[in-house]
Tab-separated table of C-alpha atoms and ligand atoms in Angstrom:
chain	number	residue	atom	x	y	z
A	692	UNK	CA	138.301	-82.080	42.856
A	693	UNK	CA	137.133	-85.349	41.866
A	694	UNK	CA	137.365	-86.800	46.267
A	695	UNK	CA	136.467	-90.780	46.334
A	696	UNK	CA	135.416	-91.425	49.612
A	697	UNK	CA	136.105	-95.869	50.595
A	698	UNK	CA	133.677	-97.221	54.302
A	699	UNK	CA	130.634	-98.983	54.954
A	700	UNK	CA	128.015	-96.835	52.125
A	701	UNK	CA	124.577	-97.184	54.207
A	702	UNK	CA	121.143	-94.546	52.982
A	703	UNK	CA	117.184	-94.388	53.352
A	704	UNK	CA	115.471	-93.965	50.807
A	705	UNK	CA	111.668	-95.714	52.078
A	706	UNK	CA	110.228	-95.042	55.728
A	707	UNK	CA	111.246	-97.937	57.750
A	708	UNK	CA	108.319	-100.238	58.820
A	709	UNK	CA	110.017	-101.215	61.656
A	710	UNK	CA	113.171	-103.583	62.911
A	711	UNK	CA	114.547	-105.487	60.009
A	712	UNK	CA	113.156	-103.402	56.973
A	713	UNK	CA	115.820	-104.563	54.799
A	714	UNK	CA	113.973	-103.218	51.571
A	715	UNK	CA	113.971	-99.405	53.654
A	716	UNK	CA	117.324	-98.663	52.582
A	717	UNK	CA	120.716	-99.150	50.633
A	718	UNK	CA	123.808	-100.601	52.047
A	719	UNK	CA	127.404	-100.614	50.645
A	720	UNK	CA	129.200	-103.350	52.663
A	721	UNK	CA	132.803	-102.388	50.354
A	722	UNK	CA	130.648	-98.995	49.434
A	723	UNK	CA	132.908	-95.683	48.085
A	724	UNK	CA	131.030	-92.201	47.300
A	725	UNK	CA	132.913	-90.328	44.892
A	726	UNK	CA	131.853	-86.567	44.926
A	727	UNK	CA	132.721	-83.811	42.423
A	728	UNK	CA	132.381	-80.563	42.762
A	729	UNK	CA	130.456	-80.386	45.936
A	730	UNK	CA	128.181	-83.044	44.699
A	731	UNK	CA	127.578	-86.958	44.743
A	732	UNK	CA	128.061	-88.886	41.608
A	733	UNK	CA	128.121	-92.495	42.329
A	734	UNK	CA	127.186	-94.137	45.355
A	735	UNK	CA	127.680	-98.065	45.430
A	736	UNK	CA	130.333	-100.516	45.410
A	737	UNK	CA	133.790	-99.979	45.637
A	738	UNK	CA	135.856	-101.440	42.266
A	739	UNK	CA	139.508	-100.731	41.323
A	740	UNK	CA	139.463	-97.216	39.129
A	741	UNK	CA	136.850	-95.854	40.927
A	742	UNK	CA	140.146	-93.471	41.850
A	743	UNK	CA	141.983	-92.957	39.518
A	744	UNK	CA	141.961	-88.671	38.882
A	745	UNK	CA	141.129	-88.375	42.471
A	746	UNK	CA	141.619	-88.102	45.951
A	747	UNK	CA	141.132	-91.092	47.659
A	748	UNK	CA	139.018	-90.935	51.086
A	749	UNK	CA	139.454	-94.501	53.725
A	750	UNK	CA	136.712	-94.598	56.108
A	751	UNK	CA	137.158	-97.836	56.445
A	752	UNK	CA	135.487	-99.796	58.278
A	753	UNK	CA	134.244	-96.742	58.992
A	754	UNK	CA	129.927	-95.796	58.221
A	755	UNK	CA	129.384	-93.447	55.773
A	756	UNK	CA	125.640	-91.892	56.207
A	757	UNK	CA	123.287	-88.531	54.968
A	758	UNK	CA	124.824	-85.463	57.194
A	759	UNK	CA	122.389	-85.194	60.493
A	760	UNK	CA	119.491	-83.093	59.825
A	761	UNK	CA	118.365	-80.973	62.498
A	762	UNK	CA	114.733	-79.290	62.378
A	763	UNK	CA	114.308	-76.414	65.551
A	764	UNK	CA	117.458	-75.310	67.340
A	765	UNK	CA	118.387	-71.440	68.562
A	766	UNK	CA	122.064	-70.777	68.115
A	767	UNK	CA	122.026	-67.714	69.843
A	768	UNK	CA	121.146	-70.670	73.054
A	769	UNK	CA	124.594	-71.195	72.426
A	770	UNK	CA	125.983	-69.827	75.937
A	771	UNK	CA	121.943	-70.750	77.522
A	772	UNK	CA	121.613	-74.435	77.232
A	773	UNK	CA	122.525	-76.296	80.784
A	774	UNK	CA	121.087	-73.045	82.847
A	775	UNK	CA	118.529	-74.120	85.919
A	776	UNK	CA	114.778	-73.704	85.730
A	777	UNK	CA	111.276	-75.265	86.581
A	778	UNK	CA	109.781	-74.282	83.981
A	779	UNK	CA	109.765	-73.415	80.265
A	780	UNK	CA	108.486	-69.537	80.862
A	781	UNK	CA	111.127	-69.337	83.663
A	782	UNK	CA	113.621	-70.619	81.656
A	783	UNK	CA	113.074	-67.611	78.833
A	784	UNK	CA	112.350	-65.153	81.229
A	785	UNK	CA	115.085	-66.033	83.244
A	786	UNK	CA	117.854	-66.600	81.209
A	787	UNK	CA	117.185	-66.848	77.424
A	788	UNK	CA	115.401	-63.362	76.909
A	789	UNK	CA	118.198	-61.536	78.591
A	790	UNK	CA	120.402	-63.678	76.863
A	791	UNK	CA	119.613	-62.668	72.939
A	792	UNK	CA	120.271	-59.335	74.146
A	793	UNK	CA	123.758	-59.266	73.768
A	794	UNK	CA	122.117	-60.606	69.439
A	795	UNK	CA	122.137	-56.498	69.123
A	796	UNK	CA	125.656	-56.122	68.532
A	797	UNK	CA	127.199	-57.732	65.658
A	798	UNK	CA	130.619	-58.511	66.558
A	799	UNK	CA	128.844	-61.417	69.392
A	800	UNK	CA	126.437	-62.344	66.655
A	801	UNK	CA	129.299	-63.436	64.141
A	802	UNK	CA	131.414	-64.985	67.417
A	803	UNK	CA	129.111	-67.636	68.316
A	804	UNK	CA	127.217	-67.895	64.483
A	805	UNK	CA	130.818	-69.277	64.268
A	806	UNK	CA	131.035	-70.791	67.149
A	807	UNK	CA	127.319	-72.192	66.828
A	808	UNK	CA	128.332	-73.938	63.849
A	809	UNK	CA	131.960	-75.868	64.294
A	810	UNK	CA	129.876	-76.904	67.129
A	811	UNK	CA	127.142	-78.669	64.493
A	812	UNK	CA	129.962	-79.761	62.447
A	813	UNK	CA	132.442	-81.053	65.161
A	814	UNK	CA	128.248	-83.635	66.001
A	815	UNK	CA	127.779	-84.129	62.120
A	816	UNK	CA	125.020	-81.956	61.728
A	817	UNK	CA	125.394	-80.679	58.033
A	818	UNK	CA	122.031	-79.024	57.919
A	819	UNK	CA	119.702	-77.236	60.534
A	820	UNK	CA	116.360	-75.259	60.397
A	821	UNK	CA	117.619	-72.647	63.528
A	822	UNK	CA	116.099	-69.527	64.741
A	823	UNK	CA	117.990	-66.096	65.444
A	824	UNK	CA	117.207	-63.775	67.664
A	825	UNK	CA	115.901	-60.508	66.747
A	826	UNK	CA	118.119	-58.299	65.851
A	827	UNK	CA	118.733	-58.171	62.364
A	828	UNK	CA	122.332	-58.712	62.417
A	829	UNK	CA	121.828	-61.480	64.233
A	830	UNK	CA	120.713	-63.264	60.661
A	831	UNK	CA	123.479	-61.462	59.038
A	832	UNK	CA	125.907	-62.719	60.788
A	833	UNK	CA	124.231	-66.475	61.297
A	834	UNK	CA	124.218	-66.676	56.932
A	835	UNK	CA	127.733	-65.240	56.917
A	836	UNK	CA	129.257	-67.838	58.619
A	837	UNK	CA	126.449	-70.644	57.489
A	838	UNK	CA	128.187	-68.705	53.585
A	839	UNK	CA	131.868	-69.627	54.734
A	840	UNK	CA	131.039	-72.966	55.464
A	841	UNK	CA	129.026	-74.008	52.298
A	842	UNK	CA	126.351	-75.156	54.370
A	843	UNK	CA	123.090	-75.161	53.648
A	844	UNK	CA	121.229	-73.919	56.599
A	845	UNK	CA	117.282	-72.895	57.709
A	846	UNK	CA	117.131	-69.394	59.383
A	847	UNK	CA	115.282	-66.357	59.746
A	848	UNK	CA	114.856	-63.561	62.082
A	849	UNK	CA	112.583	-64.749	65.608
A	850	UNK	CA	109.936	-62.064	65.523
A	851	UNK	CA	108.205	-60.727	68.170
A	852	UNK	CA	106.180	-57.939	69.353
A	853	UNK	CA	105.164	-58.264	73.365
A	854	UNK	CA	105.829	-60.291	76.373
A	855	UNK	CA	109.366	-59.785	75.623
A	856	UNK	CA	111.970	-57.470	77.181
A	857	UNK	CA	111.622	-54.381	75.610
A	858	UNK	CA	114.992	-54.506	74.079
A	859	UNK	CA	114.243	-57.561	72.240
A	860	UNK	CA	110.986	-56.367	70.853
A	861	UNK	CA	109.736	-55.664	66.999
A	862	UNK	CA	106.998	-53.990	66.233
A	863	UNK	CA	104.262	-55.300	63.798
A	864	UNK	CA	106.459	-52.949	60.915
A	865	UNK	CA	109.675	-53.666	61.681
A	866	UNK	CA	109.420	-57.931	61.753
A	867	UNK	CA	107.529	-56.742	58.611
A	868	UNK	CA	110.457	-54.352	56.947
A	869	UNK	CA	113.762	-56.284	58.126
A	870	UNK	CA	112.209	-59.691	57.295
A	871	UNK	CA	111.720	-58.433	53.579
A	872	UNK	CA	114.858	-57.076	54.201
A	873	UNK	CA	116.641	-60.642	55.285
A	874	UNK	CA	114.638	-62.805	52.589
A	875	UNK	CA	115.300	-60.233	49.668
A	876	UNK	CA	119.324	-59.760	51.184
A	877	UNK	CA	119.673	-63.673	52.008
A	878	UNK	CA	117.010	-66.570	50.367
A	879	UNK	CA	118.957	-68.367	47.724
A	880	UNK	CA	122.444	-66.196	48.314
A	881	UNK	CA	123.938	-70.411	48.088
A	882	UNK	CA	122.622	-72.246	49.896
A	883	UNK	CA	120.529	-70.262	52.183
A	884	UNK	CA	116.989	-70.865	53.674
A	885	UNK	CA	114.661	-68.574	55.335
A	886	UNK	CA	112.536	-68.731	57.146
A	887	UNK	CA	109.871	-66.815	58.234
A	888	UNK	CA	109.881	-66.942	61.708
A	889	UNK	CA	107.447	-65.283	64.655
A	890	UNK	CA	109.182	-66.755	68.289
A	891	UNK	CA	105.395	-68.361	69.348
A	892	UNK	CA	101.490	-66.673	69.866
A	893	UNK	CA	102.676	-65.388	73.397
A	894	UNK	CA	105.642	-63.140	71.786
A	895	UNK	CA	103.465	-61.440	68.601
A	896	UNK	CA	100.446	-58.964	69.145
A	897	UNK	CA	96.822	-59.832	66.632
A	898	UNK	CA	98.974	-57.036	64.843
A	899	UNK	CA	102.453	-58.878	63.908
A	900	UNK	CA	100.022	-62.135	63.471
A	901	UNK	CA	98.854	-59.873	60.284
A	902	UNK	CA	102.389	-58.412	59.408
A	903	UNK	CA	103.294	-62.737	59.154
A	904	UNK	CA	100.485	-64.037	57.618
A	905	UNK	CA	101.176	-60.909	54.925
A	906	UNK	CA	104.600	-62.491	54.567
A	907	UNK	CA	103.768	-65.920	54.498
A	908	UNK	CA	101.695	-64.759	51.616
A	909	UNK	CA	104.498	-62.258	49.363
A	910	UNK	CA	106.892	-65.720	50.531
A	911	UNK	CA	104.641	-68.802	49.942
A	912	UNK	CA	107.755	-71.044	49.057
A	913	UNK	CA	110.326	-70.334	52.751
A	914	UNK	CA	109.215	-72.486	56.016
A	915	UNK	CA	107.418	-71.155	58.674
A	916	UNK	CA	108.790	-72.329	62.592
A	917	UNK	CA	107.864	-70.925	66.091
A	918	UNK	CA	106.545	-73.300	68.612
A	919	UNK	CA	102.765	-74.946	70.136
A	920	UNK	CA	101.294	-76.332	72.333
A	921	UNK	CA	105.304	-77.845	75.167
A	922	UNK	CA	104.423	-76.791	77.552
A	923	UNK	CA	100.432	-76.694	79.740
A	924	UNK	CA	101.037	-72.468	80.940
A	925	UNK	CA	102.269	-71.685	78.384
A	926	UNK	CA	99.797	-72.951	76.489
A	927	UNK	CA	96.838	-71.203	78.972
A	928	UNK	CA	98.590	-68.596	78.887
A	929	UNK	CA	98.773	-68.139	74.871
A	930	UNK	CA	94.848	-68.966	75.160
A	931	UNK	CA	94.296	-66.141	76.902
A	932	UNK	CA	95.508	-63.972	74.188
A	933	UNK	CA	93.660	-65.692	71.280
A	934	UNK	CA	90.921	-66.079	73.596
A	935	UNK	CA	88.375	-66.680	70.665
A	936	UNK	CA	89.881	-68.885	69.549
A	937	UNK	CA	89.179	-72.542	69.462
A	938	UNK	CA	93.003	-74.258	70.988
A	939	UNK	CA	97.055	-72.980	70.557
A	940	UNK	CA	96.989	-74.276	67.171
A	941	UNK	CA	93.637	-72.519	66.152
A	942	UNK	CA	95.844	-69.740	66.545
A	943	UNK	CA	98.465	-70.063	64.099
A	944	UNK	CA	95.261	-71.698	61.671
A	945	UNK	CA	93.845	-67.892	62.038
A	946	UNK	CA	96.578	-65.984	61.042
A	947	UNK	CA	97.329	-68.550	57.596
A	948	UNK	CA	100.383	-69.780	58.914
A	949	UNK	CA	100.369	-73.873	58.611
A	950	UNK	CA	101.024	-75.753	55.803
A	951	UNK	CA	103.796	-78.197	54.302
A	952	UNK	CA	106.577	-75.872	55.452
A	953	UNK	CA	105.846	-75.371	58.442
A	954	UNK	CA	107.480	-76.378	61.667
A	955	UNK	CA	106.442	-76.263	64.787
A	956	UNK	CA	108.105	-77.072	67.702
A	957	UNK	CA	107.170	-79.462	70.862
A	958	UNK	CA	103.837	-80.777	69.821
A	959	UNK	CA	103.087	-82.056	73.139
A	960	UNK	CA	99.875	-81.232	74.780
A	961	UNK	CA	97.737	-81.167	71.397
A	962	UNK	CA	93.901	-82.007	71.361
A	963	UNK	CA	91.839	-84.090	68.941
A	964	UNK	CA	91.413	-81.290	67.312
A	965	UNK	CA	95.199	-79.640	66.859
A	966	UNK	CA	95.952	-83.230	65.929
A	967	UNK	CA	93.691	-83.235	62.928
A	968	UNK	CA	94.604	-79.439	61.579
A	969	UNK	CA	98.641	-81.210	61.199
A	970	UNK	CA	97.607	-83.700	59.236
A	971	UNK	CA	95.296	-81.390	57.317
A	972	UNK	CA	98.198	-78.910	56.059
A	973	UNK	CA	100.817	-81.051	57.182
A	974	UNK	CA	103.074	-79.308	59.186
A	975	UNK	CA	104.965	-80.497	60.882
A	976	UNK	CA	105.263	-81.865	64.511
A	977	UNK	CA	108.831	-80.874	65.790
A	978	UNK	CA	109.884	-83.949	68.429
A	979	UNK	CA	112.749	-82.417	70.442
A	980	UNK	CA	113.150	-85.264	73.181
A	981	UNK	CA	116.277	-83.819	75.420
A	982	UNK	CA	114.130	-80.367	75.798
A	983	UNK	CA	111.379	-81.783	76.151
A	984	UNK	CA	112.853	-83.640	79.030
A	985	UNK	CA	115.429	-80.466	80.149
A	986	UNK	CA	112.763	-78.245	80.729
A	987	UNK	CA	110.067	-81.184	82.335
A	988	UNK	CA	107.838	-79.631	79.130
A	989	UNK	CA	106.094	-83.613	79.670
A	990	UNK	CA	106.321	-86.786	76.564
A	991	UNK	CA	105.771	-86.196	72.557
A	992	UNK	CA	102.727	-88.960	71.785
A	993	UNK	CA	105.132	-89.673	68.138
A	994	UNK	CA	102.687	-93.045	68.376
A	995	UNK	CA	99.222	-90.789	68.357
A	996	UNK	CA	101.019	-88.551	64.943
A	997	UNK	CA	102.422	-91.521	62.796
A	998	UNK	CA	98.370	-93.548	62.953
A	999	UNK	CA	96.490	-90.165	62.982
A	1000	UNK	CA	99.217	-89.207	59.752
A	1001	UNK	CA	101.035	-85.936	60.925
A	1002	UNK	CA	104.523	-85.902	59.543
A	1003	UNK	CA	106.781	-85.237	62.796
A	1004	UNK	CA	110.342	-84.459	62.548
A	1005	UNK	CA	114.022	-84.791	65.410
A	1006	UNK	CA	115.878	-81.491	66.013
A	1007	UNK	CA	117.362	-80.670	70.109
A	1008	UNK	CA	116.064	-76.991	69.734
A	1009	UNK	CA	119.449	-76.425	72.358
A	1010	UNK	CA	119.971	-74.391	74.433
A	1011	UNK	CA	115.936	-75.476	75.866
A	1012	UNK	CA	117.674	-79.354	74.851
A	1013	UNK	CA	120.412	-80.157	76.613
A	1014	UNK	CA	122.799	-81.646	72.839
A	1015	UNK	CA	123.702	-80.771	70.188
A	1016	UNK	CA	123.864	-84.569	69.743
A	1017	UNK	CA	121.379	-86.290	67.069
A	1018	UNK	CA	122.352	-89.498	68.282
A	1019	UNK	CA	122.000	-88.376	71.573
A	1020	UNK	CA	118.669	-86.930	70.691
A	1021	UNK	CA	117.958	-90.014	69.284
A	1022	UNK	CA	119.284	-91.700	71.966
A	1023	UNK	CA	116.842	-89.750	75.406
A	1024	UNK	CA	113.862	-89.953	72.096
A	1025	UNK	CA	113.847	-93.663	72.455
A	1026	UNK	CA	113.599	-93.156	76.090
A	1027	UNK	CA	110.108	-90.586	75.731
A	1028	UNK	CA	108.246	-93.555	73.061
A	1029	UNK	CA	109.396	-96.260	76.040
A	1030	UNK	CA	108.187	-94.188	79.167
A	1031	UNK	CA	105.416	-94.460	76.795
A	1032	UNK	CA	104.512	-97.901	75.829
A	1033	UNK	CA	106.247	-97.592	72.488
A	1034	UNK	CA	108.837	-98.393	70.238
A	1035	UNK	CA	111.789	-96.498	67.964
A	1036	UNK	CA	113.893	-99.099	66.267
A	1037	UNK	CA	117.305	-98.629	64.915
A	1038	UNK	CA	116.710	-98.155	61.376
A	1039	UNK	CA	113.393	-95.691	61.881
A	1040	UNK	CA	115.626	-93.695	64.452
A	1041	UNK	CA	118.219	-93.128	61.971
A	1042	UNK	CA	115.800	-92.669	59.150
A	1043	UNK	CA	114.486	-89.727	61.148
A	1044	UNK	CA	117.532	-87.648	61.446
A	1045	UNK	CA	119.002	-88.435	57.913
A	1046	UNK	CA	116.313	-89.078	54.993
A	1047	UNK	CA	113.085	-87.968	57.927
A	1048	UNK	CA	113.740	-84.697	58.668
A	1049	UNK	CA	115.408	-83.184	54.876
A	1050	UNK	CA	111.774	-85.102	54.231
A	1051	UNK	CA	109.870	-82.916	56.959
A	1052	UNK	CA	112.567	-79.793	55.281
A	1053	UNK	CA	110.494	-80.799	51.803
A	1054	UNK	CA	114.304	-80.741	50.557
A	1055	UNK	CA	114.659	-84.697	50.118
A	1056	UNK	CA	115.610	-83.548	46.395
A	1057	UNK	CA	118.867	-82.350	47.974
A	1058	UNK	CA	120.226	-83.914	50.841
A	1059	UNK	CA	119.343	-86.904	52.400
A	1060	UNK	CA	120.606	-89.381	51.369
A	1061	UNK	CA	123.908	-90.277	49.638
A	1062	UNK	CA	122.753	-90.684	45.841
A	1063	UNK	CA	124.319	-89.258	42.529
A	1064	UNK	CA	122.340	-85.530	42.600
A	1065	UNK	CA	122.578	-85.496	45.804
A	1066	UNK	CA	124.433	-82.489	47.358
A	1067	UNK	CA	127.692	-84.051	49.030
A	1068	UNK	CA	126.366	-83.501	52.996
A	1069	UNK	CA	127.516	-85.939	54.942
A	1070	UNK	CA	128.339	-88.147	58.383
A	1071	UNK	CA	131.396	-91.177	58.357
A	1072	UNK	CA	130.382	-92.235	62.205
A	1073	UNK	CA	132.489	-95.392	63.929
A	1074	UNK	CA	130.600	-97.777	66.492
A	1075	UNK	CA	134.095	-98.904	68.275
A	1076	UNK	CA	134.706	-94.741	69.208
A	1077	UNK	CA	134.530	-94.851	73.309
A	1078	UNK	CA	136.322	-97.935	75.130
A	1079	UNK	CA	133.322	-99.560	76.588
A	1080	UNK	CA	131.364	-98.833	72.476
A	1081	UNK	CA	134.375	-100.065	71.860
A	1082	UNK	CA	133.926	-104.098	73.669
A	1083	UNK	CA	130.299	-103.776	72.799
A	1084	UNK	CA	130.754	-103.442	69.692
A	1085	UNK	CA	132.876	-107.428	69.672
A	1086	UNK	CA	129.525	-108.829	70.702
A	1087	UNK	CA	127.054	-106.404	67.753
A	1088	UNK	CA	125.775	-108.911	65.760
A	1089	UNK	CA	124.198	-106.412	62.729
A	1090	UNK	CA	123.767	-103.335	61.430
A	1091	UNK	CA	120.740	-102.975	63.738
A	1092	UNK	CA	122.854	-103.858	66.487
A	1093	UNK	CA	125.339	-101.557	65.663
A	1094	UNK	CA	123.113	-97.981	64.320
A	1095	UNK	CA	121.754	-98.932	67.955
A	1096	UNK	CA	124.226	-98.838	70.183
A	1097	UNK	CA	125.715	-95.561	67.632
A	1098	UNK	CA	122.124	-93.964	69.320
A	1099	UNK	CA	122.264	-94.944	72.740
A	1100	UNK	CA	126.362	-94.715	73.301
A	1101	UNK	CA	127.433	-92.431	70.577
A	1102	UNK	CA	127.585	-88.651	70.410
A	1103	UNK	CA	130.335	-86.699	69.038
A	1104	UNK	CA	133.371	-88.840	70.070
A	1105	UNK	CA	131.367	-91.094	67.531
A	1106	UNK	CA	131.590	-88.240	64.059
A	1107	UNK	CA	134.948	-88.862	62.272
A	1108	UNK	CA	134.086	-86.783	59.926
A	1109	UNK	CA	131.723	-84.112	58.616
A	1110	UNK	CA	131.939	-83.886	54.865
A	1111	UNK	CA	129.487	-80.373	53.255
A	1112	UNK	CA	129.011	-80.134	50.027
A	1113	UNK	CA	131.826	-82.494	49.977
A	1114	UNK	CA	134.731	-80.833	51.732
A	1115	UNK	CA	135.464	-82.134	55.147
A	1116	UNK	CA	135.439	-79.686	57.519
A	1117	UNK	CA	135.394	-81.692	61.089
A	1118	UNK	CA	139.110	-82.228	61.002
A	1119	UNK	CA	140.370	-78.554	59.921
A	1120	UNK	CA	138.509	-77.509	63.779
A	1121	UNK	CA	140.917	-77.282	66.359
A	1122	UNK	CA	140.404	-80.683	69.034
B	238	GUN	N1	108.986	-71.000	73.198
B	238	GUN	C1	109.395	-69.567	72.478
B	238	GUN	N2	110.590	-69.368	72.916
B	238	GUN	C2	111.182	-71.025	72.994
B	238	GUN	C3	113.259	-70.559	72.793
B	238	GUN	O1	113.803	-70.315	73.240
B	238	GUN	N3	113.045	-72.550	73.690
B	238	GUN	C4	110.967	-73.873	73.854
B	238	GUN	N4	112.797	-74.150	73.613
B	238	GUN	N5	110.774	-72.837	73.083
B	238	GUN	C5	110.643	-71.736	73.076
B	239	ZN	ZN1	112.690	-73.668	70.059
């Protein structure tokens, strides 16, 4: 079935070089997107006859963007969000490692996986790189729920064999075997992408790191996701467990886990050597502003990483993070940079949440832009969604100002509709 969306269509094709960089994006004021079989067939200026034989959805005057992409999130932490703790390790031990044990129950995993993907849809996020728990059934539940919604998800079973409750531990061997079975079951099935997911160096023995290296060698095209340099006490603990390694990132380097498909959550307290290693291996540093502020972890130094030539992605990190909305995440990210005297202009911000994150995940040939041939994952935004936004819009004079208002004041209320592979998903959900 063919469907045409009419509205203002915005899509980036290059990283903006600051404010006013109109060469970095395409924008059709009276635009349209023609979708067939879940893919974009045409995107450009509306013309009469375009919708002949197709269903027409008139989204004017709202903005149509590529669906948001979240580069790091934990689906089992839906009921952890907003837990009161002084620091990362306290938060993990007091709440997260308790909650994640509930995912041994497939019925619980199924319930939360569905609720989680619905929440992403409500916030305009169409793809995420997600952590499951140590239980294989948590991965089955997640990918099954994603398949029901036809969502492109990157996810994997967390591997952890120490420094966690016994009920949350696998072993080097079972972590490897379960990961292989899940990869064979899910990777490439529909839109599912498996991600090798050692939680972090603290919860993996050297034997498990070796098993993870074997997995990465066996499946070189898979993503690898983990955490690094989030919190000072965490760093000290990790380094004490691997005393002969130069620094925290060096642990993952030693086990061959760095590369262009490696997503490293947080990257706050990096040494110069670690920054160089990120650049050299083309690994991705994932900026998680709401989480870094909520857990008091520290301030991500975006400018330092960009000037060094490191790749950067943006993420919510729910449930350490405090909101599912990439718009809220951009707002907090803006403030994190602002207090360091760094700037994040509105074009670069929206780029990060769309094409930037697609590139960080190596998925830019499929998602992240509204171009013929791409998969039709889209979000429709209304910058007048609340009374105060409507009032503020009276004084907005440009597209960039509108984008900045959306990121500063917008949340799920600004998301009018979310299309996943061409199908409207948000309007199907209960209000
Ligand atoms: N480091 C290891 N596990 C986690 C997690 O679940 N959340 C955060 N924020 N950091 C981690
Ligand atoms: Zn995380």
